[in-house]
Every structure is written in C-alpha cells, then in structure tokens.
C-alpha cells in the first residue's frame, strides 16, 4: 500500500513558476513509476509526466520544455517543476504511483488527493 500526499499548489501569475511535491509512504517507493496528471474544470484528467525508477521520463507535448519531473528516492518524493506557466495550466494536479511506465492513468494503482494550481492572466 502506498499513500501519496501532494503539496505546492497555489495561485501564480502567467509566466511564473511553481514546484509541486508528492510525498509517498511505503518502503518500495524507488521501485514505482511516479506520474503526474491534471484535471481542468469540465475536462477529463490528462497525463502530464512520469518518471521511472531508473530516471527515464516522459512529458506531455503541452508542457514539454516548461515542466520537469524528478524524484528523490531517499526522501520518497517526486517533484514537478513548472515554469512559464500559462492560464491553460490551471487544474488540479494529481500524483500517482504504478508499476508500468505509461501515460495511461488506468495503469496507476495509487493516487493522491490532488493540489490546485491556478494561473492568472
């Protein structure tokens, strides 16, 4: 069982930056693929980025070059550095853990409660 707690969301102006954190419980954090997804109002949840246990990453085209995912296995934490934020990045951001490096949210077994990110124009 893995519990995930996100933090770091908030209100920021367009062009600004935020860093999201996701702290995980459990002794096997390093073996999981960690992903970030987001859900904007009235829209379906969408993939943002994932990072495998070996550091291999994948990033959605919509955030490529602006968002960077990283992990610290000693701290059982995954991060999402978000730069050059745009109003369309406004969403609830969710952290997830799974065993497969995939953009498919159905393949993730554990989810956090989400953290709100609001980007004003």
PDB file of C-alpha atoms in Angstrom:
ATOM      1  CA  UNK A   1       0.000   0.000   0.000  1.00  0.00           C
ATOM      2  CA  UNK A   2       1.266   3.442  -0.936  1.00  0.00           C
ATOM      3  CA  UNK A   3      -0.132   6.744   0.279  1.00  0.00           C
ATOM      4  CA  UNK A   4       0.562   9.896  -1.685  1.00  0.00           C
ATOM      5  CA  UNK A   5       0.277  13.486  -0.498  1.00  0.00           C
ATOM      6  CA  UNK A   6       0.726  16.389  -2.893  1.00  0.00           C
ATOM      7  CA  UNK A   7       1.741  19.912  -1.936  1.00  0.00           C
ATOM      8  CA  UNK A   8       2.994  23.087  -3.542  1.00  0.00           C
ATOM      9  CA  UNK A   9      -0.049  24.211  -5.472  1.00  0.00           C
ATOM     10  CA  UNK A  10      -1.361  27.750  -5.392  1.00  0.00           C
ATOM     11  CA  UNK A  11      -2.121  30.888  -7.344  1.00  0.00           C
ATOM     12  CA  UNK A  12       0.505  32.288  -9.687  1.00  0.00           C
ATOM     13  CA  UNK A  13       0.585  34.814 -12.493  1.00  0.00           C
ATOM     14  CA  UNK A  14       1.161  33.748 -16.063  1.00  0.00           C
ATOM     15  CA  UNK A  15       4.864  33.298 -16.707  1.00  0.00           C
ATOM     16  CA  UNK A  16       5.524  32.327 -13.115  1.00  0.00           C
ATOM     17  CA  UNK A  17       6.748  29.084 -11.596  1.00  0.00           C
ATOM     18  CA  UNK A  18       5.639  26.539  -9.031  1.00  0.00           C
ATOM     19  CA  UNK A  19       7.134  23.324  -7.760  1.00  0.00           C
ATOM     20  CA  UNK A  20       4.789  20.545  -6.780  1.00  0.00           C
ATOM     21  CA  UNK A  21       5.871  17.818  -4.398  1.00  0.00           C
ATOM     22  CA  UNK A  22       4.395  14.404  -3.782  1.00  0.00           C
ATOM     23  CA  UNK A  23       5.459  12.576  -0.650  1.00  0.00           C
ATOM     24  CA  UNK A  24       4.944   8.828  -0.626  1.00  0.00           C
ATOM     25  CA  UNK A  25       4.721   6.372   2.197  1.00  0.00           C
ATOM     26  CA  UNK A  26       5.969   2.823   1.922  1.00  0.00           C
ATOM     27  CA  UNK A  27       9.326   1.160   1.654  1.00  0.00           C
ATOM     28  CA  UNK A  28       9.147   0.355  -2.054  1.00  0.00           C
ATOM     29  CA  UNK A  29       8.866   3.884  -3.420  1.00  0.00           C
ATOM     30  CA  UNK A  30      12.015   3.521  -5.512  1.00  0.00           C
ATOM     31  CA  UNK A  31      10.508   0.652  -7.478  1.00  0.00           C
ATOM     32  CA  UNK A  32       7.422   2.558  -8.593  1.00  0.00           C
ATOM     33  CA  UNK A  33       6.826   4.652 -11.645  1.00  0.00           C
ATOM     34  CA  UNK A  34       5.612   8.042 -10.444  1.00  0.00           C
ATOM     35  CA  UNK A  35       3.303  10.121 -12.564  1.00  0.00           C
ATOM     36  CA  UNK A  36       1.659  13.499 -12.591  1.00  0.00           C
ATOM     37  CA  UNK A  37      -1.769  14.045 -14.110  1.00  0.00           C
ATOM     38  CA  UNK A  38      -4.051  17.062 -14.123  1.00  0.00           C
ATOM     39  CA  UNK A  39      -7.732  17.797 -14.468  1.00  0.00           C
ATOM     40  CA  UNK A  40      -9.050  21.170 -15.529  1.00  0.00           C
ATOM     41  CA  UNK A  41     -12.642  22.227 -14.802  1.00  0.00           C
ATOM     42  CA  UNK A  42     -15.051  20.487 -17.135  1.00  0.00           C
ATOM     43  CA  UNK A  43     -12.336  18.364 -18.702  1.00  0.00           C
ATOM     44  CA  UNK A  44     -11.077  14.830 -18.338  1.00  0.00           C
ATOM     45  CA  UNK A  45      -7.951  14.091 -16.400  1.00  0.00           C
ATOM     46  CA  UNK A  46      -4.874  14.126 -18.616  1.00  0.00           C
ATOM     47  CA  UNK A  47      -1.302  12.905 -18.456  1.00  0.00           C
ATOM     48  CA  UNK A  48       1.435  15.398 -17.637  1.00  0.00           C
ATOM     49  CA  UNK A  49       4.612  13.436 -16.942  1.00  0.00           C
ATOM     50  CA  UNK A  50       6.055  10.273 -15.439  1.00  0.00           C
ATOM     51  CA  UNK A  51       9.419   9.151 -14.159  1.00  0.00           C
ATOM     52  CA  UNK A  52      10.566   5.547 -13.893  1.00  0.00           C
ATOM     53  CA  UNK A  53      12.694   4.019 -11.208  1.00  0.00           C
ATOM     54  CA  UNK A  54      15.745   4.381 -13.488  1.00  0.00           C
ATOM     55  CA  UNK A  55      15.136   8.071 -14.132  1.00  0.00           C
ATOM     56  CA  UNK A  56      13.634   7.700 -17.588  1.00  0.00           C
ATOM     57  CA  UNK A  57      10.949  10.322 -18.081  1.00  0.00           C
ATOM     58  CA  UNK A  58       8.087  11.119 -20.376  1.00  0.00           C
ATOM     59  CA  UNK A  59       6.420  14.504 -20.746  1.00  0.00           C
ATOM     60  CA  UNK A  60       3.225  15.580 -22.473  1.00  0.00           C
ATOM     61  CA  UNK A  61       3.725  17.766 -25.525  1.00  0.00           C
ATOM     62  CA  UNK A  62       1.613  20.508 -23.966  1.00  0.00           C
ATOM     63  CA  UNK A  63       4.157  21.046 -21.186  1.00  0.00           C
ATOM     64  CA  UNK A  64       7.384  19.943 -22.842  1.00  0.00           C
ATOM     65  CA  UNK A  65      10.164  22.423 -22.278  1.00  0.00           C
ATOM     66  CA  UNK A  66       8.298  24.043 -19.385  1.00  0.00           C
ATOM     67  CA  UNK A  67       7.701  21.238 -16.852  1.00  0.00           C
ATOM     68  CA  UNK A  68      10.342  18.930 -15.397  1.00  0.00           C
ATOM     69  CA  UNK A  69       9.736  15.844 -13.302  1.00  0.00           C
ATOM     70  CA  UNK A  70      12.283  14.498 -10.841  1.00  0.00           C
ATOM     71  CA  UNK A  71      12.411  12.175  -7.872  1.00  0.00           C
ATOM     72  CA  UNK A  72      14.408  11.754  -4.693  1.00  0.00           C
ATOM     73  CA  UNK A  73      14.215   8.135  -3.588  1.00  0.00           C
ATOM     74  CA  UNK A  74      15.903   8.923  -0.275  1.00  0.00           C
ATOM     75  CA  UNK A  75      13.041  11.249   0.577  1.00  0.00           C
ATOM     76  CA  UNK A  76      10.305   9.161  -1.083  1.00  0.00           C
ATOM     77  CA  UNK A  77       9.306  12.260  -3.002  1.00  0.00           C
ATOM     78  CA  UNK A  78       8.601  13.143  -6.602  1.00  0.00           C
ATOM     79  CA  UNK A  79       8.594  16.714  -7.871  1.00  0.00           C
ATOM     80  CA  UNK A  80       7.111  18.617 -10.757  1.00  0.00           C
ATOM     81  CA  UNK A  81       8.888  21.865 -11.536  1.00  0.00           C
ATOM     82  CA  UNK A  82       6.555  24.061 -13.578  1.00  0.00           C
ATOM     83  CA  UNK A  83       7.953  27.105 -15.348  1.00  0.00           C
ATOM     84  CA  UNK A  84       6.460  29.606 -17.784  1.00  0.00           C
ATOM     85  CA  UNK A  85       3.014  28.797 -16.511  1.00  0.00           C
ATOM     86  CA  UNK A  86       0.002  29.630 -18.644  1.00  0.00           C
ATOM     87  CA  UNK A  87      -3.669  30.115 -17.760  1.00  0.00           C
ATOM     88  CA  UNK A  88      -4.417  26.841 -19.552  1.00  0.00           C
ATOM     89  CA  UNK A  89      -2.240  25.039 -16.992  1.00  0.00           C
ATOM     90  CA  UNK A  90      -4.904  25.771 -14.377  1.00  0.00           C
ATOM     91  CA  UNK A  91      -6.052  22.432 -12.991  1.00  0.00           C
ATOM     92  CA  UNK A  92      -5.981  20.084 -10.056  1.00  0.00           C
ATOM     93  CA  UNK A  93      -2.705  18.198 -10.234  1.00  0.00           C
ATOM     94  CA  UNK A  94      -2.581  14.588  -9.085  1.00  0.00           C
ATOM     95  CA  UNK A  95       0.343  12.397  -8.196  1.00  0.00           C
ATOM     96  CA  UNK A  96       0.108   8.679  -8.961  1.00  0.00           C
ATOM     97  CA  UNK A  97       2.187   5.538  -8.466  1.00  0.00           C
ATOM     98  CA  UNK A  98       2.235   2.457 -10.627  1.00  0.00           C
ATOM     99  CA  UNK A  99       4.376  -0.373 -11.887  1.00  0.00           C
ATOM    100  CA  UNK A 100       4.413   0.498 -15.586  1.00  0.00           C
ATOM    101  CA  UNK A 101       5.882   3.492 -17.317  1.00  0.00           C
ATOM    102  CA  UNK A 102       2.793   4.601 -19.167  1.00  0.00           C
ATOM    103  CA  UNK A 103       0.638   7.623 -19.934  1.00  0.00           C
ATOM    104  CA  UNK A 104      -2.468   5.576 -19.298  1.00  0.00           C
ATOM    105  CA  UNK A 105      -3.935   6.603 -15.962  1.00  0.00           C
ATOM    106  CA  UNK A 106      -5.707   3.264 -15.610  1.00  0.00           C
ATOM    107  CA  UNK A 107      -2.330   1.616 -15.096  1.00  0.00           C
ATOM    108  CA  UNK A 108      -1.607   3.594 -11.947  1.00  0.00           C
ATOM    109  CA  UNK A 109      -2.578   1.919  -8.698  1.00  0.00           C
ATOM    110  CA  UNK A 110      -2.298   4.694  -6.137  1.00  0.00           C
ATOM    111  CA  UNK A 111      -3.401   8.320  -6.273  1.00  0.00           C
ATOM    112  CA  UNK A 112      -3.070  11.409  -4.153  1.00  0.00           C
ATOM    113  CA  UNK A 113      -5.905  13.794  -3.376  1.00  0.00           C
ATOM    114  CA  UNK A 114      -4.619  16.470  -5.719  1.00  0.00           C
ATOM    115  CA  UNK A 115      -3.396  20.031  -5.357  1.00  0.00           C
ATOM    116  CA  UNK A 116      -4.937  23.062  -7.059  1.00  0.00           C
ATOM    117  CA  UNK A 117      -2.841  25.147  -9.431  1.00  0.00           C
ATOM    118  CA  UNK A 118      -4.366  28.390 -10.677  1.00  0.00           C
ATOM    119  CA  UNK A 119      -2.609  30.572 -13.228  1.00  0.00           C
ATOM    120  CA  UNK A 120      -3.970  34.070 -13.684  1.00  0.00           C
ATOM    121  CA  UNK A 121      -3.575  36.026 -16.901  1.00  0.00           C
TER     122      UNK A 121
END
